[in-house]
Amino acid sequence: MEGTLETILLDATTPESHDQAIDRAAMLLKQGDVVAFPTETVYGLGADALSPEAIARVFAAKGRPSDNPLIVHLAHPSELDRCGRPSGDMVRRAALLAGAFMPGPLTLVLPADPSIPSVARAGLPTVALRVPAHPVASALLALTGPLVAPSANLSGRPSPTTARHVYDDLAGRIPAILDGGPCSVGIESTVVDLSGSLPVILRPGTITQQQIEDVLGEALADYAKGGGAPRSPGMKYRHYAPSARVRIVSSAGEYESLAPAERLVLAAPEFIGSVHDADIRPLEERTLYAMFREADAAGVEEIVIYAVLDKLDAGLRDRIRKAAE
Ligand code: TXA
Ligand code: MG
C-alpha cells in the first residue's frame, strides 16, 4: 500500500481554514477512512471506534501488531458510560479521576461495553478510554463520535508531536492529516488500569502517581511488582530507540570523560551551562521526540541525556530509559 495514496494536509491552525479542515476530517472518518489528528499529548491516527473495517486500516497503516489494543477517544467525559462498564469500586474511582483529569492527558482502562469492537481491544475484555483536551480534537470528536487512535507514527518510530512528523512517517499510507500545530505535552498519556482490585499505572505520563493517589485518597498497586494486574500489552514491544546511541550522563566528570563524537546533548536545567563543545538543547517532555527525530535525520552518532534520572518526572524518565535500552 506504500505510496499509493495522496496524503492531504488539512490546516486547522488558521481561523480561515479551521472549520473547513475539521469538517473535512470528520467526513473522511465517517466514511471509514483513517485520519491523523492532534491531541495535547501526541498526534493520533484516528478511525471510527465502532467500525471493525476502519480499525483494521489503522493497524495496517501503522504496521502495528494486532494484539496491541487501541485507546478509544471521546469528546466528553459523559461518554465514558457508553464505552466502559465499571462495577464496584471502579465506578467511584473512574468518576473521581474523570472529574479531576478529563479532558486531559489521562487514559482509563475499564471493563469494555460490548459495543466496542473486539479488534479495538485486541480481544481483551477491557477498553482504554481518553478524553483529549486539545480544542481541535474536541471539535473533531464532537462531530464523529468515538475514535480509536494510537499514536500516529509508524510502529517503532517515536510518537509524532507535529503534523510534519506524521507526514514523514505516514505519507502515502493515509488519506489525510489534520494539522493543529505542535503538541503542548509531548509524551503520551498516563494510562491507569481501574479494572483490577487496585488501580495501577500501566504507562507513566505527565499526570503523576502522586496526583492520582491524592485524588483517589488511596495508594496505587505497584506496577513493577505486578500484583496480578494485567500488564499493558504494548509494554512487551520493543520501543523506539533512535538510530543514534542514547547515553545517559549525570555529572560533569562523566560528561568530560566521553570520547569525542558527533553528538546532540539534551541537558536538564542544572547542566545546561556546562556544555560548550556540542549541539545542546534543553531536556523537556514537550520536545523530546522532536529531538530524537532531528538527531536521526541529521545522522548524529550519539544522543547524550545529561541529567540525574531520579530527579526527572516519571513520564520523561520512562521514555528516556526506553530509548536507551
Ligand atoms: O497520549 C496518548 O495516549 C496517545 C494519544 C494519541 O491519545 N495515544 C497513544 O496510543 O499513545 P498508543 O496506542 O500508542 O498507546 C496505547 C497504550 C498501549 O501501550 C496499549 O497497549 C495500552 O495503551 N492499552 C490500550 N488498551 C489497553 C487495555 N485494554 N488494557 C491495557 N492496556 C491497554
Ligand atoms: Mg504508540
mmCIF file of C-alpha atoms and ligand atoms in Angstrom:
data_model
loop_
_atom_site.group_PDB
_atom_site.id
_atom_site.type_symbol
_atom_site.label_atom_id
_atom_site.label_comp_id
_atom_site.label_asym_id
_atom_site.label_seq_id
_atom_site.Cartn_x
_atom_site.Cartn_y
_atom_site.Cartn_z
ATOM 1 C CA MET A 1 0.000 0.000 0.000
ATOM 2 C CA GLU A 2 3.007 2.263 0.437
ATOM 3 C CA GLY A 3 2.996 5.355 -1.749
ATOM 4 C CA THR A 4 -0.396 4.600 -3.250
ATOM 5 C CA LEU A 5 -2.391 7.380 -1.593
ATOM 6 C CA GLU A 6 -2.065 11.107 -1.842
ATOM 7 C CA THR A 7 -1.953 12.383 1.740
ATOM 8 C CA ILE A 8 -3.646 15.761 2.144
ATOM 9 C CA LEU A 9 -2.901 18.251 4.916
ATOM 10 C CA LEU A 10 -5.962 19.860 6.492
ATOM 11 C CA ASP A 11 -4.939 23.075 8.214
ATOM 12 C CA ALA A 12 -6.795 23.767 11.461
ATOM 13 C CA THR A 13 -4.164 26.278 12.632
ATOM 14 C CA THR A 14 -5.624 29.364 10.910
ATOM 15 C CA PRO A 15 -9.056 30.871 11.661
ATOM 16 C CA GLU A 16 -9.863 30.908 7.915
ATOM 17 C CA SER A 17 -9.333 27.181 7.349
ATOM 18 C CA HIS A 18 -10.070 25.790 10.850
ATOM 19 C CA ASP A 19 -13.744 24.831 10.484
ATOM 20 C CA GLN A 20 -13.431 23.505 6.975
ATOM 21 C CA ALA A 21 -10.394 21.382 7.897
ATOM 22 C CA ILE A 22 -12.207 19.771 10.825
ATOM 23 C CA ASP A 23 -15.393 19.193 8.775
ATOM 24 C CA ARG A 24 -13.402 17.504 6.016
ATOM 25 C CA ALA A 25 -11.552 15.289 8.520
ATOM 26 C CA ALA A 26 -14.868 14.308 10.139
ATOM 27 C CA MET A 27 -16.343 13.439 6.747
ATOM 28 C CA LEU A 28 -13.452 11.159 5.867
ATOM 29 C CA LEU A 29 -13.649 9.448 9.269
ATOM 30 C CA LYS A 30 -17.406 8.913 8.946
ATOM 31 C CA GLN A 31 -16.898 7.196 5.611
ATOM 32 C CA GLY A 32 -14.461 4.740 7.246
ATOM 33 C CA ASP A 33 -11.100 6.349 6.387
ATOM 34 C CA VAL A 34 -8.248 6.907 8.823
ATOM 35 C CA VAL A 35 -7.155 10.491 9.551
ATOM 36 C CA ALA A 36 -4.332 11.694 11.813
ATOM 37 C CA PHE A 37 -5.360 14.414 14.280
ATOM 38 C CA PRO A 38 -3.716 16.452 17.040
ATOM 39 C CA THR A 39 -4.140 15.865 20.752
ATOM 40 C CA GLU A 40 -2.330 17.730 23.522
ATOM 41 C CA THR A 41 -0.045 14.721 24.137
ATOM 42 C CA VAL A 42 0.926 13.438 20.657
ATOM 43 C CA TYR A 43 -0.811 13.102 17.263
ATOM 44 C CA GLY A 44 -3.218 10.171 16.980
ATOM 45 C CA LEU A 45 -4.204 8.082 13.962
ATOM 46 C CA GLY A 46 -7.989 8.144 14.157
ATOM 47 C CA ALA A 47 -10.686 5.794 12.909
ATOM 48 C CA ASP A 48 -14.364 5.201 13.752
ATOM 49 C CA ALA A 49 -14.244 3.225 17.014
ATOM 50 C CA LEU A 50 -17.439 1.360 16.128
ATOM 51 C CA SER A 51 -16.244 0.124 12.703
ATOM 52 C CA PRO A 52 -14.055 -3.012 12.651
ATOM 53 C CA GLU A 53 -13.106 -2.275 8.997
ATOM 54 C CA ALA A 54 -11.914 1.251 9.794
ATOM 55 C CA ILE A 55 -9.990 -0.030 12.832
ATOM 56 C CA ALA A 56 -8.253 -2.647 10.669
ATOM 57 C CA ARG A 57 -6.991 0.210 8.449
ATOM 58 C CA VAL A 58 -5.296 1.791 11.482
ATOM 59 C CA PHE A 59 -3.327 -1.376 12.253
ATOM 60 C CA ALA A 60 -2.361 -1.702 8.573
ATOM 61 C CA ALA A 61 -1.279 1.946 8.114
ATOM 62 C CA LYS A 62 0.933 1.883 11.226
ATOM 63 C CA GLY A 63 2.276 -1.617 10.799
ATOM 64 C CA ARG A 64 1.017 -2.257 14.327
ATOM 65 C CA PRO A 65 0.749 -5.808 15.734
ATOM 66 C CA SER A 66 -2.939 -6.703 16.058
ATOM 67 C CA ASP A 67 -2.531 -7.923 19.648
ATOM 68 C CA ASN A 68 -1.768 -4.382 20.876
ATOM 69 C CA PRO A 69 -5.069 -2.679 21.826
ATOM 70 C CA LEU A 70 -6.051 0.914 20.964
ATOM 71 C CA ILE A 71 -7.289 3.837 23.050
ATOM 72 C CA VAL A 72 -10.861 4.972 22.355
ATOM 73 C CA HIS A 73 -11.058 8.796 22.322
ATOM 74 C CA LEU A 74 -14.220 10.609 23.391
ATOM 75 C CA ALA A 75 -15.438 14.221 23.109
ATOM 76 C CA HIS A 76 -16.678 14.420 26.680
ATOM 77 C CA PRO A 77 -16.317 12.504 29.982
ATOM 78 C CA SER A 78 -20.090 11.848 29.979
ATOM 79 C CA GLU A 79 -19.478 9.338 27.137
ATOM 80 C CA LEU A 80 -17.351 7.107 29.398
ATOM 81 C CA ASP A 81 -20.554 5.352 30.465
ATOM 82 C CA ARG A 82 -21.332 4.346 26.881
ATOM 83 C CA CYS A 83 -17.979 2.638 26.352
ATOM 84 C CA GLY A 84 -16.981 1.303 29.764
ATOM 85 C CA ARG A 85 -18.846 -0.955 32.208
ATOM 86 C CA PRO A 86 -17.247 -0.272 35.596
ATOM 87 C CA SER A 87 -18.596 -2.047 38.663
ATOM 88 C CA GLY A 88 -17.999 -1.810 42.419
ATOM 89 C CA ASP A 89 -15.067 0.421 43.454
ATOM 90 C CA MET A 90 -14.236 1.150 39.806
ATOM 91 C CA VAL A 91 -17.325 3.361 39.480
ATOM 92 C CA ARG A 92 -16.191 5.724 42.223
ATOM 93 C CA ARG A 93 -12.546 5.701 41.101
ATOM 94 C CA ALA A 94 -13.449 6.408 37.471
ATOM 95 C CA ALA A 95 -15.725 9.288 38.490
ATOM 96 C CA LEU A 96 -13.034 10.849 40.709
ATOM 97 C CA LEU A 97 -10.282 10.594 38.078
ATOM 98 C CA ALA A 98 -12.526 11.753 35.245
ATOM 99 C CA GLY A 99 -13.629 14.719 37.359
ATOM 100 C CA ALA A 100 -10.047 15.708 38.132
ATOM 101 C CA PHE A 101 -8.207 14.976 34.879
ATOM 102 C CA MET A 102 -10.646 14.775 31.964
ATOM 103 C CA PRO A 103 -10.366 16.340 29.464
ATOM 104 C CA GLY A 104 -6.605 15.860 29.736
ATOM 105 C CA PRO A 105 -3.625 13.521 29.336
ATOM 106 C CA LEU A 106 -5.148 10.574 31.220
ATOM 107 C CA THR A 107 -6.342 7.197 29.877
ATOM 108 C CA LEU A 108 -8.518 4.889 31.977
ATOM 109 C CA VAL A 109 -8.734 1.129 31.406
ATOM 110 C CA LEU A 110 -12.186 -0.214 32.325
ATOM 111 C CA PRO A 111 -14.227 -3.332 31.555
ATOM 112 C CA ALA A 112 -15.488 -2.763 28.000
ATOM 113 C CA ASP A 113 -19.044 -2.194 26.884
ATOM 114 C CA PRO A 114 -19.843 -4.955 24.343
ATOM 115 C CA SER A 115 -20.494 -2.261 21.693
ATOM 116 C CA ILE A 116 -16.725 -1.622 21.445
ATOM 117 C CA PRO A 117 -15.479 -3.953 18.693
ATOM 118 C CA SER A 118 -13.133 -6.666 19.866
ATOM 119 C CA VAL A 119 -10.451 -5.644 17.289
ATOM 120 C CA ALA A 120 -10.107 -2.243 19.002
ATOM 121 C CA ARG A 121 -9.362 -4.045 22.266
ATOM 122 C CA ALA A 122 -7.167 -6.752 20.727
ATOM 123 C CA GLY A 123 -9.674 -9.232 22.132
ATOM 124 C CA LEU A 124 -9.320 -8.037 25.746
ATOM 125 C CA PRO A 125 -12.398 -7.717 27.986
ATOM 126 C CA THR A 126 -11.250 -4.164 28.868
ATOM 127 C CA VAL A 127 -11.095 -0.894 26.915
ATOM 128 C CA ALA A 128 -8.784 2.123 27.256
ATOM 129 C CA LEU A 129 -10.674 5.458 27.256
ATOM 130 C CA ARG A 130 -9.407 9.011 26.954
ATOM 131 C CA VAL A 131 -10.902 12.498 26.546
ATOM 132 C CA PRO A 132 -8.248 14.703 24.925
ATOM 133 C CA ALA A 133 -8.063 18.394 25.872
ATOM 134 C CA HIS A 134 -6.834 19.702 22.504
ATOM 135 C CA PRO A 135 -9.547 22.009 21.082
ATOM 136 C CA VAL A 136 -9.155 20.572 17.566
ATOM 137 C CA ALA A 137 -9.536 17.011 18.895
ATOM 138 C CA SER A 138 -12.601 18.028 20.920
ATOM 139 C CA ALA A 139 -14.240 19.695 17.904
ATOM 140 C CA LEU A 140 -13.481 16.684 15.701
ATOM 141 C CA LEU A 141 -14.756 14.130 18.235
ATOM 142 C CA ALA A 142 -17.956 16.139 18.734
ATOM 143 C CA LEU A 143 -18.657 15.617 15.007
ATOM 144 C CA THR A 144 -17.518 11.992 14.648
ATOM 145 C CA GLY A 145 -18.279 10.273 17.941
ATOM 146 C CA PRO A 146 -15.741 7.842 19.485
ATOM 147 C CA LEU A 147 -12.472 7.376 17.557
ATOM 148 C CA VAL A 148 -9.758 4.806 18.165
ATOM 149 C CA ALA A 149 -6.345 6.441 17.913
ATOM 150 C CA PRO A 150 -2.908 5.034 18.536
ATOM 151 C CA SER A 151 -0.004 7.462 18.238
ATOM 152 C CA ALA A 152 0.281 8.392 14.539
ATOM 153 C CA ASN A 153 3.828 7.100 13.993
ATOM 154 C CA LEU A 154 4.983 4.069 12.070
ATOM 155 C CA SER A 155 5.460 1.237 14.582
ATOM 156 C CA GLY A 156 8.960 1.550 16.028
ATOM 157 C CA ARG A 157 9.305 5.326 15.490
ATOM 158 C CA PRO A 158 8.833 7.990 18.190
ATOM 159 C CA SER A 159 5.322 9.383 18.628
ATOM 160 C CA PRO A 160 4.700 12.432 16.398
ATOM 161 C CA THR A 161 4.262 15.840 18.012
ATOM 162 C CA THR A 162 3.769 17.837 14.786
ATOM 163 C CA ALA A 163 1.799 17.242 11.579
ATOM 164 C CA ARG A 164 5.159 17.168 9.765
ATOM 165 C CA HIS A 165 6.296 14.180 11.884
ATOM 166 C CA VAL A 166 3.110 12.335 10.902
ATOM 167 C CA TYR A 167 3.701 13.185 7.251
ATOM 168 C CA ASP A 168 7.292 11.918 7.425
ATOM 169 C CA ASP A 169 6.060 8.529 8.704
ATOM 170 C CA LEU A 170 2.703 8.019 7.013
ATOM 171 C CA ALA A 171 2.638 9.979 3.730
ATOM 172 C CA GLY A 172 1.225 7.683 1.055
ATOM 173 C CA ARG A 173 -0.321 5.386 3.678
ATOM 174 C CA ILE A 174 -3.205 7.566 4.953
ATOM 175 C CA PRO A 175 -5.569 9.963 3.135
ATOM 176 C CA ALA A 176 -5.306 12.984 5.453
ATOM 177 C CA ILE A 177 -3.583 14.709 8.370
ATOM 178 C CA LEU A 178 -5.411 17.336 10.402
ATOM 179 C CA ASP A 179 -2.817 19.920 11.462
ATOM 180 C CA GLY A 180 -3.465 21.516 14.849
ATOM 181 C CA GLY A 181 0.062 22.794 15.474
ATOM 182 C CA PRO A 182 2.710 21.320 17.779
ATOM 183 C CA CYS A 183 1.523 19.269 20.791
ATOM 184 C CA SER A 184 1.837 21.028 24.148
ATOM 185 C CA VAL A 185 2.524 17.945 26.326
ATOM 186 C CA GLY A 186 4.792 15.931 24.030
ATOM 187 C CA ILE A 187 4.654 12.469 25.631
ATOM 188 C CA GLU A 188 1.767 10.008 25.649
ATOM 189 C CA SER A 189 -0.995 9.994 28.282
ATOM 190 C CA THR A 190 -0.748 8.377 31.700
ATOM 191 C CA VAL A 191 -2.564 5.002 31.449
ATOM 192 C CA VAL A 192 -4.317 3.903 34.658
ATOM 193 C CA ASP A 193 -5.903 0.460 34.836
ATOM 194 C CA LEU A 194 -9.003 0.520 37.027
ATOM 195 C CA SER A 195 -10.223 -2.956 36.052
ATOM 196 C CA GLY A 196 -8.416 -4.840 38.841
ATOM 197 C CA SER A 197 -8.919 -4.831 42.601
ATOM 198 C CA LEU A 198 -6.420 -1.957 42.995
ATOM 199 C CA PRO A 199 -5.752 0.796 40.452
ATOM 200 C CA VAL A 200 -2.341 0.632 38.783
ATOM 201 C CA ILE A 201 -0.381 2.829 36.368
ATOM 202 C CA LEU A 202 0.413 0.893 33.185
ATOM 203 C CA ARG A 203 2.221 3.773 31.481
ATOM 204 C CA PRO A 204 3.569 6.862 33.295
ATOM 205 C CA GLY A 205 2.848 10.287 31.812
ATOM 206 C CA THR A 206 2.656 13.913 32.948
ATOM 207 C CA ILE A 207 -0.156 13.179 35.410
ATOM 208 C CA THR A 208 1.828 11.625 38.244
ATOM 209 C CA GLN A 209 1.165 8.696 40.575
ATOM 210 C CA GLN A 210 1.072 11.183 43.475
ATOM 211 C CA GLN A 211 -1.611 13.299 41.783
ATOM 212 C CA ILE A 212 -3.712 10.196 41.131
ATOM 213 C CA GLU A 213 -3.310 8.911 44.684
ATOM 214 C CA ASP A 214 -4.255 12.335 46.060
ATOM 215 C CA VAL A 215 -7.486 12.372 44.061
ATOM 216 C CA LEU A 216 -8.376 8.750 44.903
ATOM 217 C CA GLY A 217 -7.327 9.027 48.548
ATOM 218 C CA GLU A 218 -5.622 5.621 48.316
ATOM 219 C CA ALA A 219 -2.311 4.110 47.252
ATOM 220 C CA LEU A 220 -1.983 2.537 43.807
ATOM 221 C CA ALA A 221 -0.770 -1.009 43.249
ATOM 222 C CA ASP A 222 2.918 -1.156 42.350
ATOM 223 C CA TYR A 223 3.151 -1.904 38.656
ATOM 224 C CA ALA A 224 6.754 -3.085 38.957
ATOM 225 C CA LYS A 225 5.687 -5.754 41.453
ATOM 226 C CA GLY A 226 2.920 -6.950 39.151
ATOM 227 C CA GLY A 227 0.467 -7.776 41.894
ATOM 228 C CA GLY A 228 -1.508 -9.941 39.488
ATOM 229 C CA ALA A 229 -2.583 -6.862 37.495
ATOM 230 C CA PRO A 230 -2.823 -7.461 33.754
ATOM 231 C CA ARG A 231 0.060 -5.698 32.065
ATOM 232 C CA SER A 232 -0.357 -3.343 29.170
ATOM 233 C CA PRO A 233 0.094 -5.422 26.012
ATOM 234 C CA GLY A 234 2.026 -2.517 24.445
ATOM 235 C CA MET A 235 4.796 -2.944 27.024
ATOM 236 C CA LYS A 236 6.163 -6.122 25.505
ATOM 237 C CA TYR A 237 7.045 -4.482 22.193
ATOM 238 C CA ARG A 238 10.441 -3.033 21.532
ATOM 239 C CA HIS A 239 10.061 0.682 21.920
ATOM 240 C CA TYR A 240 11.507 3.360 19.779
ATOM 241 C CA ALA A 241 15.240 3.659 20.002
ATOM 242 C CA PRO A 242 16.859 6.333 17.832
ATOM 243 C CA SER A 243 19.491 5.098 15.357
ATOM 244 C CA ALA A 244 21.980 7.176 17.334
ATOM 245 C CA ARG A 245 23.075 5.514 20.573
ATOM 246 C CA VAL A 246 21.472 7.102 23.617
ATOM 247 C CA ARG A 247 23.782 7.629 26.563
ATOM 248 C CA ILE A 248 22.868 8.981 29.988
ATOM 249 C CA VAL A 249 25.430 11.035 31.950
ATOM 250 C CA SER A 250 24.714 12.647 35.294
ATOM 251 C CA SER A 251 27.848 14.578 36.306
ATOM 252 C CA ALA A 252 30.447 16.914 34.799
ATOM 253 C CA GLY A 253 33.095 14.223 35.348
ATOM 254 C CA GLU A 254 31.126 11.673 33.347
ATOM 255 C CA TYR A 255 30.423 14.188 30.610
ATOM 256 C CA GLU A 256 34.067 15.172 30.272
ATOM 257 C CA SER A 257 35.227 11.568 30.019
ATOM 258 C CA LEU A 258 33.092 10.917 26.890
ATOM 259 C CA ALA A 259 35.130 10.090 23.795
ATOM 260 C CA PRO A 260 34.841 12.659 21.013
ATOM 261 C CA ALA A 261 31.755 12.052 18.858
ATOM 262 C CA GLU A 262 29.196 13.825 16.706
ATOM 263 C CA ARG A 263 26.562 14.313 19.379
ATOM 264 C CA LEU A 264 23.370 16.045 20.375
ATOM 265 C CA VAL A 265 23.188 16.832 24.095
ATOM 266 C CA LEU A 266 19.818 17.141 25.830
ATOM 267 C CA ALA A 267 20.505 18.691 29.217
ATOM 268 C CA ALA A 268 18.473 19.195 32.378
ATOM 269 C CA PRO A 269 18.424 22.866 33.528
ATOM 270 C CA GLU A 270 21.200 22.395 36.103
ATOM 271 C CA PHE A 271 23.646 21.143 33.452
ATOM 272 C CA ILE A 272 22.749 23.386 30.554
ATOM 273 C CA GLY A 273 25.504 25.926 31.245
ATOM 274 C CA SER A 274 28.284 23.346 31.451
ATOM 275 C CA VAL A 275 28.392 22.178 27.815
ATOM 276 C CA HIS A 276 30.264 24.256 25.245
ATOM 277 C CA ASP A 277 31.633 21.654 22.857
ATOM 278 C CA ALA A 278 28.429 20.218 21.362
ATOM 279 C CA ASP A 279 24.982 20.964 19.998
ATOM 280 C CA ILE A 280 22.983 21.334 23.221
ATOM 281 C CA ARG A 281 19.219 21.659 23.808
ATOM 282 C CA PRO A 282 17.048 21.662 26.914
ATOM 283 C CA LEU A 283 15.777 18.253 28.040
ATOM 284 C CA GLU A 284 11.978 18.516 28.238
ATOM 285 C CA GLU A 285 8.945 16.322 27.628
ATOM 286 C CA ARG A 286 7.426 18.656 25.081
ATOM 287 C CA THR A 287 10.329 18.425 22.608
ATOM 288 C CA LEU A 288 11.948 15.040 23.438
ATOM 289 C CA TYR A 289 10.526 13.115 20.473
ATOM 290 C CA ALA A 290 11.157 16.005 18.057
ATOM 291 C CA MET A 291 14.815 15.982 19.196
ATOM 292 C CA PHE A 292 15.069 12.208 18.624
ATOM 293 C CA ARG A 293 13.677 12.640 15.122
ATOM 294 C CA GLU A 294 16.006 15.562 14.424
ATOM 295 C CA ALA A 295 19.068 13.620 15.612
ATOM 296 C CA ASP A 296 18.161 10.664 13.416
ATOM 297 C CA ALA A 297 17.537 12.894 10.390
ATOM 298 C CA ALA A 298 20.936 14.562 10.902
ATOM 299 C CA GLY A 299 22.628 11.182 11.379
ATOM 300 C CA VAL A 300 24.418 12.107 14.648
ATOM 301 C CA GLU A 301 26.341 9.266 16.308
ATOM 302 C CA GLU A 302 25.142 9.776 19.832
ATOM 303 C CA ILE A 303 22.431 11.478 21.861
ATOM 304 C CA VAL A 304 23.607 12.354 25.349
ATOM 305 C CA ILE A 305 20.959 12.809 28.021
ATOM 306 C CA TYR A 306 22.705 14.969 30.617
ATOM 307 C CA ALA A 307 20.514 14.656 33.712
ATOM 308 C CA VAL A 308 20.034 12.866 37.020
ATOM 309 C CA LEU A 309 17.267 10.453 36.016
ATOM 310 C CA ASP A 310 15.834 10.129 39.508
ATOM 311 C CA LYS A 311 15.179 13.870 39.588
ATOM 312 C CA LEU A 312 13.078 13.766 36.407
ATOM 313 C CA ASP A 313 9.326 13.267 36.257
ATOM 314 C CA ALA A 314 8.361 9.607 35.869
ATOM 315 C CA GLY A 315 6.990 10.028 32.337
ATOM 316 C CA LEU A 316 10.137 11.627 30.944
ATOM 317 C CA ARG A 317 12.349 9.148 32.821
ATOM 318 C CA ASP A 318 10.391 6.207 31.375
ATOM 319 C CA ARG A 319 10.723 7.460 27.757
ATOM 320 C CA ILE A 320 14.470 8.087 28.185
ATOM 321 C CA ARG A 321 15.025 4.611 29.659
ATOM 322 C CA LYS A 322 13.132 3.021 26.775
ATOM 323 C CA ALA A 323 15.132 4.958 24.194
ATOM 324 C CA ALA A 324 18.412 3.964 25.898
ATOM 325 C CA GLU A 325 17.518 0.239 26.184
HETATM 326 O O1 TXA B 1 -1.495 10.174 24.611
HETATM 327 C C1 TXA B 1 -1.894 9.109 24.143
HETATM 328 O O2 TXA B 1 -2.324 8.181 24.871
HETATM 329 C C2 TXA B 1 -1.869 8.941 22.612
HETATM 330 C C3 TXA B 1 -2.838 9.951 22.000
HETATM 331 C C4 TXA B 1 -2.975 9.809 20.502
HETATM 332 O O3 TXA B 1 -4.094 9.828 22.631
HETATM 333 N N1 TXA B 1 -2.207 7.590 22.228
HETATM 334 C C5 TXA B 1 -1.363 6.552 22.417
HETATM 335 O O4 TXA B 1 -1.857 5.353 21.917
HETATM 336 O O5 TXA B 1 -0.275 6.646 22.950
HETATM 337 P P1 TXA B 1 -0.960 4.047 21.711
HETATM 338 O O6 TXA B 1 -1.849 3.111 21.005
HETATM 339 O O7 TXA B 1 0.294 4.429 21.013
HETATM 340 O O8 TXA B 1 -0.697 3.533 23.159
HETATM 341 C C6 TXA B 1 -1.761 2.975 23.910
HETATM 342 C C7 TXA B 1 -1.227 2.159 25.049
HETATM 343 C C8 TXA B 1 -0.517 0.895 24.577
HETATM 344 O O9 TXA B 1 0.609 0.663 25.412
HETATM 345 C C9 TXA B 1 -1.584 -0.191 24.766
HETATM 346 O O10 TXA B 1 -1.025 -1.467 24.962
HETATM 347 C C10 TXA B 1 -2.304 0.322 26.008
HETATM 348 O O11 TXA B 1 -2.336 1.739 25.856
HETATM 349 N N2 TXA B 1 -3.681 -0.192 26.083
HETATM 350 C C11 TXA B 1 -4.705 0.051 25.231
HETATM 351 N N3 TXA B 1 -5.808 -0.644 25.593
HETATM 352 C C12 TXA B 1 -5.492 -1.325 26.702
HETATM 353 C C13 TXA B 1 -6.211 -2.226 27.565
HETATM 354 N N4 TXA B 1 -7.471 -2.557 27.339
HETATM 355 N N5 TXA B 1 -5.546 -2.739 28.624
HETATM 356 C C14 TXA B 1 -4.262 -2.402 28.872
HETATM 357 N N6 TXA B 1 -3.532 -1.572 28.099
HETATM 358 C C15 TXA B 1 -4.132 -1.035 27.033
HETATM 359 MG MG MG B 2 2.287 4.495 20.399
#
